[in-house]
Every structure is written in C-alpha cells, then in structure tokens.
JSON list of C-alpha atoms and ligand atoms in Angstrom, two decimals:
[
{"chain": "A", "resi": 17, "resn": "MET", "atom": "CA", "xyz": [22.65, -13.22, 3.06]},
{"chain": "A", "resi": 18, "resn": "HIS", "atom": "CA", "xyz": [19.08, -13.39, 1.09]},
{"chain": "A", "resi": 19, "resn": "ARG", "atom": "CA", "xyz": [17.25, -10.29, 0.38]},
{"chain": "A", "resi": 20, "resn": "LYS", "atom": "CA", "xyz": [14.63, -8.53, 2.27]},
{"chain": "A", "resi": 21, "resn": "ILE", "atom": "CA", "xyz": [11.95, -7.04, 0.83]},
{"chain": "A", "resi": 22, "resn": "GLY", "atom": "CA", "xyz": [9.26, -4.94, 2.15]},
{"chain": "A", "resi": 23, "resn": "VAL", "atom": "CA", "xyz": [5.95, -5.49, 0.05]},
{"chain": "A", "resi": 24, "resn": "MET", "atom": "CA", "xyz": [3.46, -2.24, 0.43]},
{"chain": "A", "resi": 25, "resn": "GLY", "atom": "CA", "xyz": [-0.25, -3.28, -1.33]},
{"chain": "A", "resi": 26, "resn": "GLY", "atom": "CA", "xyz": [-2.84, -0.33, -1.29]},
{"chain": "A", "resi": 27, "resn": "THR", "atom": "CA", "xyz": [-5.44, 1.24, -3.33]},
{"chain": "A", "resi": 28, "resn": "PHE", "atom": "CA", "xyz": [-3.19, 4.15, -3.92]},
{"chain": "A", "resi": 29, "resn": "ASP", "atom": "CA", "xyz": [-6.24, 6.13, -5.35]},
{"chain": "A", "resi": 30, "resn": "PRO", "atom": "CA", "xyz": [-4.05, 8.24, -5.11]},
{"chain": "A", "resi": 31, "resn": "ILE", "atom": "CA", "xyz": [-0.64, 7.47, -3.23]},
{"chain": "A", "resi": 32, "resn": "HIS", "atom": "CA", "xyz": [0.20, 9.93, -0.27]},
{"chain": "A", "resi": 33, "resn": "ASN", "atom": "CA", "xyz": [2.65, 10.97, 2.06]},
{"chain": "A", "resi": 34, "resn": "GLY", "atom": "CA", "xyz": [1.32, 8.47, 4.67]},
{"chain": "A", "resi": 35, "resn": "HIS", "atom": "CA", "xyz": [2.25, 5.53, 2.82]},
{"chain": "A", "resi": 36, "resn": "LEU", "atom": "CA", "xyz": [5.37, 6.69, 1.51]},
{"chain": "A", "resi": 37, "resn": "VAL", "atom": "CA", "xyz": [6.19, 7.49, 5.42]},
{"chain": "A", "resi": 38, "resn": "ALA", "atom": "CA", "xyz": [5.01, 3.75, 6.39]},
{"chain": "A", "resi": 39, "resn": "ALA", "atom": "CA", "xyz": [7.46, 2.10, 3.69]},
{"chain": "A", "resi": 40, "resn": "SER", "atom": "CA", "xyz": [10.47, 4.39, 4.60]},
{"chain": "A", "resi": 41, "resn": "GLU", "atom": "CA", "xyz": [10.59, 3.84, 7.97]},
{"chain": "A", "resi": 42, "resn": "VAL", "atom": "CA", "xyz": [9.62, 0.40, 8.16]},
{"chain": "A", "resi": 43, "resn": "ALA", "atom": "CA", "xyz": [12.54, -0.04, 5.38]},
{"chain": "A", "resi": 44, "resn": "HIS", "atom": "CA", "xyz": [15.09, 1.47, 7.91]},
{"chain": "A", "resi": 45, "resn": "ARG", "atom": "CA", "xyz": [13.62, -0.42, 10.95]},
{"chain": "A", "resi": 46, "resn": "PHE", "atom": "CA", "xyz": [14.01, -3.86, 9.37]},
{"chain": "A", "resi": 47, "resn": "ASP", "atom": "CA", "xyz": [17.15, -2.86, 7.23]},
{"chain": "A", "resi": 48, "resn": "LEU", "atom": "CA", "xyz": [15.30, -3.56, 4.06]},
{"chain": "A", "resi": 49, "resn": "ASP", "atom": "CA", "xyz": [16.63, -4.02, 0.68]},
{"chain": "A", "resi": 50, "resn": "GLU", "atom": "CA", "xyz": [13.71, -2.71, -1.16]},
{"chain": "A", "resi": 51, "resn": "VAL", "atom": "CA", "xyz": [10.18, -1.39, -0.93]},
{"chain": "A", "resi": 52, "resn": "ILE", "atom": "CA", "xyz": [8.00, -3.26, -3.60]},
{"chain": "A", "resi": 53, "resn": "PHE", "atom": "CA", "xyz": [4.95, -0.98, -3.79]},
{"chain": "A", "resi": 54, "resn": "VAL", "atom": "CA", "xyz": [1.57, -2.91, -5.30]},
{"chain": "A", "resi": 55, "resn": "PRO", "atom": "CA", "xyz": [-1.17, -1.44, -6.53]},
{"chain": "A", "resi": 56, "resn": "THR", "atom": "CA", "xyz": [-4.55, -3.32, -6.47]},
{"chain": "A", "resi": 57, "resn": "GLY", "atom": "CA", "xyz": [-6.64, -4.69, -8.93]},
{"chain": "A", "resi": 58, "resn": "GLN", "atom": "CA", "xyz": [-10.30, -4.38, -9.04]},
{"chain": "A", "resi": 59, "resn": "PRO", "atom": "CA", "xyz": [-10.44, -3.93, -4.81]},
{"chain": "A", "resi": 60, "resn": "TRP", "atom": "CA", "xyz": [-13.25, -6.08, -3.48]},
{"chain": "A", "resi": 61, "resn": "GLN", "atom": "CA", "xyz": [-13.57, -4.42, 0.07]},
{"chain": "A", "resi": 62, "resn": "LYS", "atom": "CA", "xyz": [-14.14, -1.29, -1.75]},
{"chain": "A", "resi": 63, "resn": "SER", "atom": "CA", "xyz": [-16.74, -2.18, -4.51]},
{"chain": "A", "resi": 64, "resn": "GLU", "atom": "CA", "xyz": [-19.30, 0.22, -3.08]},
{"chain": "A", "resi": 65, "resn": "ARG", "atom": "CA", "xyz": [-17.34, 3.01, -5.05]},
{"chain": "A", "resi": 66, "resn": "ALA", "atom": "CA", "xyz": [-15.69, 3.42, -8.51]},
{"chain": "A", "resi": 67, "resn": "VAL", "atom": "CA", "xyz": [-12.35, 3.07, -8.15]},
{"chain": "A", "resi": 68, "resn": "SER", "atom": "CA", "xyz": [-9.53, 5.20, -10.53]},
{"chain": "A", "resi": 69, "resn": "ARG", "atom": "CA", "xyz": [-8.19, 3.05, -13.60]},
{"chain": "A", "resi": 70, "resn": "SER", "atom": "CA", "xyz": [-5.28, 0.46, -12.47]},
{"chain": "A", "resi": 71, "resn": "GLU", "atom": "CA", "xyz": [-3.07, 2.56, -15.15]},
{"chain": "A", "resi": 72, "resn": "ASP", "atom": "CA", "xyz": [-3.82, 5.79, -13.21]},
{"chain": "A", "resi": 73, "resn": "ARG", "atom": "CA", "xyz": [-3.39, 4.14, -9.83]},
{"chain": "A", "resi": 74, "resn": "TYR", "atom": "CA", "xyz": [-0.06, 2.98, -11.10]},
{"chain": "A", "resi": 75, "resn": "LEU", "atom": "CA", "xyz": [1.58, 5.57, -12.80]},
{"chain": "A", "resi": 76, "resn": "MET", "atom": "CA", "xyz": [0.76, 7.99, -9.44]},
{"chain": "A", "resi": 77, "resn": "THR", "atom": "CA", "xyz": [2.27, 5.10, -7.59]},
{"chain": "A", "resi": 78, "resn": "VAL", "atom": "CA", "xyz": [5.75, 5.05, -10.27]},
{"chain": "A", "resi": 79, "resn": "VAL", "atom": "CA", "xyz": [5.60, 8.97, -10.20]},
{"chain": "A", "resi": 80, "resn": "ALA", "atom": "CA", "xyz": [5.74, 8.87, -6.54]},
{"chain": "A", "resi": 81, "resn": "THR", "atom": "CA", "xyz": [8.20, 6.54, -5.83]},
{"chain": "A", "resi": 82, "resn": "ALA", "atom": "CA", "xyz": [10.53, 7.48, -8.73]},
{"chain": "A", "resi": 83, "resn": "SER", "atom": "CA", "xyz": [13.50, 8.99, -6.62]},
{"chain": "A", "resi": 84, "resn": "ASN", "atom": "CA", "xyz": [13.65, 6.89, -4.03]},
{"chain": "A", "resi": 85, "resn": "PRO", "atom": "CA", "xyz": [16.40, 4.37, -5.25]},
{"chain": "A", "resi": 86, "resn": "MET", "atom": "CA", "xyz": [14.96, 1.85, -2.79]},
{"chain": "A", "resi": 87, "resn": "PHE", "atom": "CA", "xyz": [11.23, 1.68, -3.85]},
{"chain": "A", "resi": 88, "resn": "SER", "atom": "CA", "xyz": [9.86, 0.05, -6.86]},
{"chain": "A", "resi": 89, "resn": "VAL", "atom": "CA", "xyz": [6.39, -0.63, -8.06]},
{"chain": "A", "resi": 90, "resn": "SER", "atom": "CA", "xyz": [4.84, -3.85, -9.23]},
{"chain": "A", "resi": 91, "resn": "ARG", "atom": "CA", "xyz": [1.85, -4.51, -11.73]},
{"chain": "A", "resi": 92, "resn": "VAL", "atom": "CA", "xyz": [1.42, -8.30, -10.44]},
{"chain": "A", "resi": 93, "resn": "ASP", "atom": "CA", "xyz": [-1.90, -7.36, -8.67]},
{"chain": "A", "resi": 94, "resn": "ILE", "atom": "CA", "xyz": [-3.49, -4.67, -11.37]},
{"chain": "A", "resi": 95, "resn": "GLU", "atom": "CA", "xyz": [-2.24, -7.73, -14.39]},
{"chain": "A", "resi": 96, "resn": "ARG", "atom": "CA", "xyz": [-4.16, -10.27, -12.49]},
{"chain": "A", "resi": 97, "resn": "PRO", "atom": "CA", "xyz": [-7.88, -10.72, -13.53]},
{"chain": "A", "resi": 98, "resn": "GLY", "atom": "CA", "xyz": [-10.55, -10.44, -10.71]},
{"chain": "A", "resi": 99, "resn": "PRO", "atom": "CA", "xyz": [-10.25, -8.89, -7.32]},
{"chain": "A", "resi": 100, "resn": "THR", "atom": "CA", "xyz": [-6.88, -9.20, -5.68]},
{"chain": "A", "resi": 101, "resn": "TYR", "atom": "CA", "xyz": [-6.20, -11.26, -2.62]},
{"chain": "A", "resi": 102, "resn": "THR", "atom": "CA", "xyz": [-3.07, -10.49, -0.57]},
{"chain": "A", "resi": 103, "resn": "ALA", "atom": "CA", "xyz": [-2.05, -14.56, -0.73]},
{"chain": "A", "resi": 104, "resn": "ASP", "atom": "CA", "xyz": [-1.74, -14.26, -4.90]},
{"chain": "A", "resi": 105, "resn": "THR", "atom": "CA", "xyz": [0.00, -11.19, -4.48]},
{"chain": "A", "resi": 106, "resn": "LEU", "atom": "CA", "xyz": [2.89, -12.56, -2.01]},
{"chain": "A", "resi": 107, "resn": "THR", "atom": "CA", "xyz": [2.64, -15.93, -4.04]},
{"chain": "A", "resi": 108, "resn": "ASP", "atom": "CA", "xyz": [3.76, -14.07, -7.30]},
{"chain": "A", "resi": 109, "resn": "LEU", "atom": "CA", "xyz": [6.20, -11.57, -5.57]},
{"chain": "A", "resi": 110, "resn": "HIS", "atom": "CA", "xyz": [7.55, -14.94, -4.04]},
{"chain": "A", "resi": 111, "resn": "ALA", "atom": "CA", "xyz": [7.88, -16.43, -7.54]},
{"chain": "A", "resi": 112, "resn": "GLU", "atom": "CA", "xyz": [9.50, -13.45, -8.85]},
{"chain": "A", "resi": 113, "resn": "HIS", "atom": "CA", "xyz": [12.29, -13.40, -5.82]},
{"chain": "A", "resi": 114, "resn": "PRO", "atom": "CA", "xyz": [12.41, -16.74, -4.88]},
{"chain": "A", "resi": 115, "resn": "ASP", "atom": "CA", "xyz": [15.31, -16.28, -2.06]},
{"chain": "A", "resi": 116, "resn": "ALA", "atom": "CA", "xyz": [13.94, -13.22, -0.32]},
{"chain": "A", "resi": 117, "resn": "GLU", "atom": "CA", "xyz": [12.64, -12.96, 2.75]},
{"chain": "A", "resi": 118, "resn": "LEU", "atom": "CA", "xyz": [9.04, -10.77, 2.51]},
{"chain": "A", "resi": 119, "resn": "PHE", "atom": "CA", "xyz": [7.75, -8.32, 4.70]},
{"chain": "A", "resi": 120, "resn": "PHE", "atom": "CA", "xyz": [4.21, -7.23, 4.06]},
{"chain": "A", "resi": 121, "resn": "ILE", "atom": "CA", "xyz": [3.67, -3.56, 5.49]},
{"chain": "A", "resi": 122, "resn": "THR", "atom": "CA", "xyz": [0.07, -2.65, 6.28]},
{"chain": "A", "resi": 123, "resn": "GLY", "atom": "CA", "xyz": [-1.63, 0.21, 8.35]},
{"chain": "A", "resi": 124, "resn": "ALA", "atom": "CA", "xyz": [-3.53, -0.21, 11.60]},
{"chain": "A", "resi": 125, "resn": "ASP", "atom": "CA", "xyz": [-6.54, -0.49, 9.68]},
{"chain": "A", "resi": 126, "resn": "ALA", "atom": "CA", "xyz": [-5.70, -2.82, 7.33]},
{"chain": "A", "resi": 127, "resn": "LEU", "atom": "CA", "xyz": [-4.43, -5.16, 10.03]},
{"chain": "A", "resi": 128, "resn": "ALA", "atom": "CA", "xyz": [-7.48, -5.05, 12.07]},
{"chain": "A", "resi": 129, "resn": "GLN", "atom": "CA", "xyz": [-9.17, -6.44, 8.95]},
{"chain": "A", "resi": 130, "resn": "ILE", "atom": "CA", "xyz": [-6.33, -9.13, 8.64]},
{"chain": "A", "resi": 131, "resn": "LEU", "atom": "CA", "xyz": [-8.37, -11.87, 10.18]},
{"chain": "A", "resi": 132, "resn": "THR", "atom": "CA", "xyz": [-11.27, -11.45, 7.74]},
{"chain": "A", "resi": 133, "resn": "TRP", "atom": "CA", "xyz": [-9.17, -12.12, 4.53]},
{"chain": "A", "resi": 134, "resn": "GLN", "atom": "CA", "xyz": [-8.38, -15.54, 3.17]},
{"chain": "A", "resi": 135, "resn": "ARG", "atom": "CA", "xyz": [-6.04, -18.27, 3.50]},
{"chain": "A", "resi": 136, "resn": "LEU", "atom": "CA", "xyz": [-4.73, -16.69, 6.92]},
{"chain": "A", "resi": 137, "resn": "ASP", "atom": "CA", "xyz": [-1.93, -19.51, 7.50]},
{"chain": "A", "resi": 138, "resn": "GLU", "atom": "CA", "xyz": [-0.68, -19.15, 3.82]},
{"chain": "A", "resi": 139, "resn": "LEU", "atom": "CA", "xyz": [-0.26, -15.70, 4.30]},
{"chain": "A", "resi": 140, "resn": "PHE", "atom": "CA", "xyz": [1.67, -15.80, 7.57]},
{"chain": "A", "resi": 141, "resn": "ARG", "atom": "CA", "xyz": [3.92, -18.78, 5.82]},
{"chain": "A", "resi": 142, "resn": "LEU", "atom": "CA", "xyz": [4.64, -16.46, 2.83]},
{"chain": "A", "resi": 143, "resn": "ALA", "atom": "CA", "xyz": [5.48, -12.80, 4.56]},
{"chain": "A", "resi": 144, "resn": "HIS", "atom": "CA", "xyz": [6.49, -11.69, 7.99]},
{"chain": "A", "resi": 145, "resn": "PHE", "atom": "CA", "xyz": [3.78, -8.95, 8.88]},
{"chain": "A", "resi": 146, "resn": "VAL", "atom": "CA", "xyz": [4.47, -5.39, 9.82]},
{"chain": "A", "resi": 147, "resn": "GLY", "atom": "CA", "xyz": [1.38, -3.43, 11.32]},
{"chain": "A", "resi": 148, "resn": "VAL", "atom": "CA", "xyz": [2.24, 0.40, 11.41]},
{"chain": "A", "resi": 149, "resn": "THR", "atom": "CA", "xyz": [0.46, 3.19, 13.73]},
{"chain": "A", "resi": 150, "resn": "ARG", "atom": "CA", "xyz": [-1.96, 5.45, 11.92]},
{"chain": "A", "resi": 151, "resn": "PRO", "atom": "CA", "xyz": [-4.00, 8.25, 13.51]},
{"chain": "A", "resi": 152, "resn": "GLY", "atom": "CA", "xyz": [-7.63, 7.24, 14.04]},
{"chain": "A", "resi": 153, "resn": "TYR", "atom": "CA", "xyz": [-6.45, 3.66, 14.45]},
{"chain": "A", "resi": 154, "resn": "THR", "atom": "CA", "xyz": [-5.74, 1.24, 17.35]},
{"chain": "A", "resi": 155, "resn": "LEU", "atom": "CA", "xyz": [-2.76, -1.10, 16.64]},
{"chain": "A", "resi": 156, "resn": "GLY", "atom": "CA", "xyz": [-3.21, -4.22, 17.96]},
{"chain": "A", "resi": 157, "resn": "ASP", "atom": "CA", "xyz": [-2.18, -8.38, 17.26]},
{"chain": "A", "resi": 158, "resn": "ASP", "atom": "CA", "xyz": [-4.91, -9.29, 20.06]},
{"chain": "A", "resi": 159, "resn": "HIS", "atom": "CA", "xyz": [-6.24, -11.81, 17.56]},
{"chain": "A", "resi": 160, "resn": "LEU", "atom": "CA", "xyz": [-3.03, -12.89, 15.67]},
{"chain": "A", "resi": 161, "resn": "PRO", "atom": "CA", "xyz": [-0.72, -16.10, 15.58]},
{"chain": "A", "resi": 162, "resn": "ALA", "atom": "CA", "xyz": [1.99, -15.11, 18.12]},
{"chain": "A", "resi": 163, "resn": "GLY", "atom": "CA", "xyz": [5.32, -13.66, 16.31]},
{"chain": "A", "resi": 164, "resn": "ALA", "atom": "CA", "xyz": [3.27, -13.59, 12.80]},
{"chain": "A", "resi": 165, "resn": "VAL", "atom": "CA", "xyz": [3.10, -9.47, 13.19]},
{"chain": "A", "resi": 166, "resn": "THR", "atom": "CA", "xyz": [5.83, -7.13, 14.32]},
{"chain": "A", "resi": 167, "resn": "LEU", "atom": "CA", "xyz": [3.72, -3.49, 15.38]},
{"chain": "A", "resi": 168, "resn": "VAL", "atom": "CA", "xyz": [6.02, -0.67, 14.46]},
{"chain": "A", "resi": 169, "resn": "GLU", "atom": "CA", "xyz": [5.42, 3.21, 15.62]},
{"chain": "A", "resi": 170, "resn": "VAL", "atom": "CA", "xyz": [5.61, 5.27, 12.36]},
{"chain": "A", "resi": 171, "resn": "PRO", "atom": "CA", "xyz": [5.78, 9.16, 12.12]},
{"chain": "A", "resi": 172, "resn": "ALA", "atom": "CA", "xyz": [1.93, 10.37, 12.44]},
{"chain": "A", "resi": 173, "resn": "MET", "atom": "CA", "xyz": [0.46, 11.15, 9.10]},
{"chain": "A", "resi": 174, "resn": "ALA", "atom": "CA", "xyz": [-3.12, 12.34, 9.22]},
{"chain": "A", "resi": 175, "resn": "ILE", "atom": "CA", "xyz": [-3.43, 11.93, 5.75]},
{"chain": "A", "resi": 176, "resn": "SER", "atom": "CA", "xyz": [-6.17, 9.42, 3.67]},
{"chain": "A", "resi": 177, "resn": "SER", "atom": "CA", "xyz": [-6.68, 8.75, -0.40]},
{"chain": "A", "resi": 178, "resn": "THR", "atom": "CA", "xyz": [-10.33, 9.57, 0.87]},
{"chain": "A", "resi": 179, "resn": "ASP", "atom": "CA", "xyz": [-9.62, 12.60, 2.12]},
{"chain": "A", "resi": 180, "resn": "CYS", "atom": "CA", "xyz": [-7.43, 13.73, -0.77]},
{"chain": "A", "resi": 181, "resn": "ARG", "atom": "CA", "xyz": [-9.98, 12.98, -3.25]},
{"chain": "A", "resi": 182, "resn": "ARG", "atom": "CA", "xyz": [-12.64, 14.61, -1.11]},
{"chain": "A", "resi": 183, "resn": "ARG", "atom": "CA", "xyz": [-10.23, 18.08, -1.23]},
{"chain": "A", "resi": 184, "resn": "VAL", "atom": "CA", "xyz": [-9.62, 17.44, -5.28]},
{"chain": "A", "resi": 185, "resn": "ALA", "atom": "CA", "xyz": [-13.50, 17.25, -5.62]},
{"chain": "A", "resi": 186, "resn": "GLU", "atom": "CA", "xyz": [-13.95, 20.38, -3.64]},
{"chain": "A", "resi": 187, "resn": "GLY", "atom": "CA", "xyz": [-11.30, 22.45, -4.94]},
{"chain": "A", "resi": 188, "resn": "ARG", "atom": "CA", "xyz": [-9.25, 22.26, -1.76]},
{"chain": "A", "resi": 189, "resn": "PRO", "atom": "CA", "xyz": [-5.42, 21.95, -1.73]},
{"chain": "A", "resi": 190, "resn": "VAL", "atom": "CA", "xyz": [-3.66, 18.51, -1.52]},
{"chain": "A", "resi": 191, "resn": "TRP", "atom": "CA", "xyz": [0.11, 20.00, -2.18]},
{"chain": "A", "resi": 192, "resn": "TYR", "atom": "CA", "xyz": [2.19, 18.47, 0.85]},
{"chain": "A", "resi": 193, "resn": "LEU", "atom": "CA", "xyz": [-0.33, 15.69, 1.46]},
{"chain": "A", "resi": 194, "resn": "VAL", "atom": "CA", "xyz": [0.80, 14.20, -1.86]},
{"chain": "A", "resi": 195, "resn": "PRO", "atom": "CA", "xyz": [4.30, 14.32, -3.74]},
{"chain": "A", "resi": 196, "resn": "ASP", "atom": "CA", "xyz": [4.43, 17.19, -6.16]},
{"chain": "A", "resi": 197, "resn": "GLY", "atom": "CA", "xyz": [4.39, 15.10, -9.33]},
{"chain": "A", "resi": 198, "resn": "VAL", "atom": "CA", "xyz": [1.08, 13.29, -7.98]},
{"chain": "A", "resi": 199, "resn": "VAL", "atom": "CA", "xyz": [-0.81, 16.83, -7.54]},
{"chain": "A", "resi": 200, "resn": "GLN", "atom": "CA", "xyz": [0.47, 17.49, -11.09]},
{"chain": "A", "resi": 201, "resn": "TYR", "atom": "CA", "xyz": [-0.68, 14.16, -12.39]},
{"chain": "A", "resi": 202, "resn": "ILE", "atom": "CA", "xyz": [-4.25, 14.60, -10.68]},
{"chain": "A", "resi": 203, "resn": "SER", "atom": "CA", "xyz": [-4.83, 17.89, -12.46]},
{"chain": "A", "resi": 204, "resn": "LYS", "atom": "CA", "xyz": [-3.65, 16.64, -15.64]},
{"chain": "A", "resi": 205, "resn": "ARG", "atom": "CA", "xyz": [-5.69, 13.79, -15.81]},
{"chain": "A", "resi": 206, "resn": "HIS", "atom": "CA", "xyz": [-8.56, 15.37, -14.06]},
{"chain": "A", "resi": 207, "resn": "LEU", "atom": "CA", "xyz": [-9.31, 13.09, -11.25]},
{"chain": "A", "resi": 208, "resn": "TYR", "atom": "CA", "xyz": [-11.38, 13.13, -8.43]},
{"chain": "A", "resi": 209, "resn": "ARG", "atom": "CA", "xyz": [-13.37, 15.90, -9.79]},
{"chain": "A", "resi": 210, "resn": "SER", "atom": "CA", "xyz": [-16.63, 14.02, -9.45]},
{"chain": "B", "resi": 326, "resn": "ATP", "atom": "P1", "xyz": [-8.82, 5.25, 1.56]},
{"chain": "B", "resi": 326, "resn": "ATP", "atom": "O1", "xyz": [-9.17, 6.07, 2.18]},
{"chain": "B", "resi": 326, "resn": "ATP", "atom": "O2", "xyz": [-8.77, 5.19, 0.01]},
{"chain": "B", "resi": 326, "resn": "ATP", "atom": "O3", "xyz": [-8.99, 3.81, 1.86]},
{"chain": "B", "resi": 326, "resn": "ATP", "atom": "P2", "xyz": [-6.31, 4.62, 2.30]},
{"chain": "B", "resi": 326, "resn": "ATP", "atom": "O4", "xyz": [-5.37, 6.35, 2.84]},
{"chain": "B", "resi": 326, "resn": "ATP", "atom": "O5", "xyz": [-6.58, 4.02, 3.30]},
{"chain": "B", "resi": 326, "resn": "ATP", "atom": "O6", "xyz": [-7.24, 5.01, 1.18]},
{"chain": "B", "resi": 326, "resn": "ATP", "atom": "P3", "xyz": [-4.79, 2.54, 1.06]},
{"chain": "B", "resi": 326, "resn": "ATP", "atom": "O7", "xyz": [-4.61, 2.65, -0.57]},
{"chain": "B", "resi": 326, "resn": "ATP", "atom": "O8", "xyz": [-6.24, 2.13, 1.39]},
{"chain": "B", "resi": 326, "resn": "ATP", "atom": "O9", "xyz": [-4.93, 4.28, 1.62]},
{"chain": "B", "resi": 326, "resn": "ATP", "atom": "O10", "xyz": [-3.73, 1.97, 2.11]},
{"chain": "B", "resi": 326, "resn": "ATP", "atom": "C1", "xyz": [-2.60, 0.93, 1.86]},
{"chain": "B", "resi": 326, "resn": "ATP", "atom": "C2", "xyz": [-2.08, 0.78, 3.01]},
{"chain": "B", "resi": 326, "resn": "ATP", "atom": "O11", "xyz": [-1.43, 1.65, 3.59]},
{"chain": "B", "resi": 326, "resn": "ATP", "atom": "C3", "xyz": [-2.84, 0.22, 4.24]},
{"chain": "B", "resi": 326, "resn": "ATP", "atom": "O12", "xyz": [-2.40, -1.15, 4.69]},
{"chain": "B", "resi": 326, "resn": "ATP", "atom": "C4", "xyz": [-3.35, 1.45, 5.01]},
{"chain": "B", "resi": 326, "resn": "ATP", "atom": "O13", "xyz": [-3.74, 0.96, 6.09]},
{"chain": "B", "resi": 326, "resn": "ATP", "atom": "C5", "xyz": [-1.82, 1.88, 4.92]},
{"chain": "B", "resi": 326, "resn": "ATP", "atom": "N1", "xyz": [-2.04, 3.51, 5.38]},
{"chain": "B", "resi": 326, "resn": "ATP", "atom": "C6", "xyz": [-2.78, 4.21, 4.23]},
{"chain": "B", "resi": 326, "resn": "ATP", "atom": "N2", "xyz": [-2.88, 5.44, 5.08]},
{"chain": "B", "resi": 326, "resn": "ATP", "atom": "C7", "xyz": [-1.64, 5.62, 6.44]},
{"chain": "B", "resi": 326, "resn": "ATP", "atom": "C8", "xyz": [-1.05, 6.54, 7.20]},
{"chain": "B", "resi": 326, "resn": "ATP", "atom": "N3", "xyz": [-1.82, 7.96, 6.67]},
{"chain": "B", "resi": 326, "resn": "ATP", "atom": "N4", "xyz": [-0.31, 5.97, 8.12]},
{"chain": "B", "resi": 326, "resn": "ATP", "atom": "C9", "xyz": [0.10, 4.93, 7.94]},
{"chain": "B", "resi": 326, "resn": "ATP", "atom": "N5", "xyz": [-0.79, 3.84, 7.00]},
{"chain": "B", "resi": 326, "resn": "ATP", "atom": "C10", "xyz": [-1.35, 4.19, 5.99]},
{"chain": "B", "resi": 327, "resn": "MG", "atom": "MG1", "xyz": [-7.47, 2.23, 3.02]}
]
C-alpha cells in the first residue's frame, strides 16, 4: 500500500503548538505515515511585513519537530526562488514521493483564502485538502468542490505566530505556546525584538 504523507505549509515565524497539534491530530485521523512541515519562501500574502530569514524559520521548525519520529521538515519552498505557491510545493513533494498520497493540512483561515490561490484544479489533483478548526475563524467548505476538502476538528489552540512575535517584542513570555527549544532559539538569535 502506498504511503500517506501530510503536508503542513506555513510561514512558521515562529512555529507554535497550534501547528504541532493540528499536524498530530490530522496524522492520527488519516492514519498518515509522516507529516512534512514546509516553511515558505518569501510569502506573497505577507509582503506588508518583514518575515524572518528563511534559515531561522527553517531551523525553528526543525527544533520543534525533532522529537517526533513522524515529523520532518522540507526545504523545497525556501530553496525555490520567488514567492511560494502551494501548487509548486505539492508538485515538488509529489516528484520526491511519486507513490505517496498527499494530504495538505490547512487552518480555517488559510482554507478561506483557498479560492484566491492559483491553479485550484491543479491543487486538488495533487493533494487531498484537510481543513482544521482554529479559534476565531469559521471552518467551512461552502465554495469548494465537493469531496476535495475534509474538515477536521482539532483541539482549540488560541495561538498565532503574530501574537508570539508581539509577546516577544513586549517582553512577555511565549513559554508553552511554542516548544521549549523554540523559546531558546528566539532568544539566542534575538528574533522579534523589533
Ligand atoms: P501568522 O500570525 O504570522 O499568520 P499563524 O499563526 O497564522 O502565523 P502560519 O504559519 O501563518 O501561522 O500558519 C500555517 C498554517 O497553520 C495555516 O494553515 C494556519 O491556518 C494553520 N494554523 C496556524 N495556527 C493555528 C492554530 N492555532 N490552530 C489551527 N491551525 C493553525
Ligand atoms: Mg497565518
């Protein structure tokens, strides 16, 4: 039987426990063999703010996922020049794992934007989409093709990278919102001090 691989794309600036819980829960629900976290290159949706260096976001993602044997991190998006398009991510991962079935994991907010993404028919051909609940957002698949997306309820984690960055900038703690190693990486590299 072919492998089932979850794909968790994100800016991961920084990666936090909401990302990790979502990936873990979807892996269990779909009996996935592994989940690949894919930090974005220069994210076009977020061009209004400076995103941390790709290498820092990549390393925080490695630190956060290192203890889970099912989790790994891919450099495909950070090594492709230009902005990240999910169709490119999935095309590259499909080429690396030609026999695998891909499950693209996305939070309710990102799923809502899915219709604005490029090459929608190509996206749905490359992967099954899994939309997960996220506090503050409504999870729905109203305008999406029938059967293309499965909605999954995951433990509610009212955590965002934006809030983590703001907390660090204000000198407030991010302990237990992000993994311990990520707390230490942020302070070691003086990230988010503005
Ligand atoms: P930012 O505030 O910078 O946008 P973020 O917390 O939204 O950061 P992203 O890297 O933008 O994190 O998100 C990557 C993916 O993880 C997206 O699909 C997003 O919807 C999902 N996600 C992020 N946080 C949560 C959460 N707390 N619960 C469920 N899904 C989440
Ligand atoms: Mg986001």
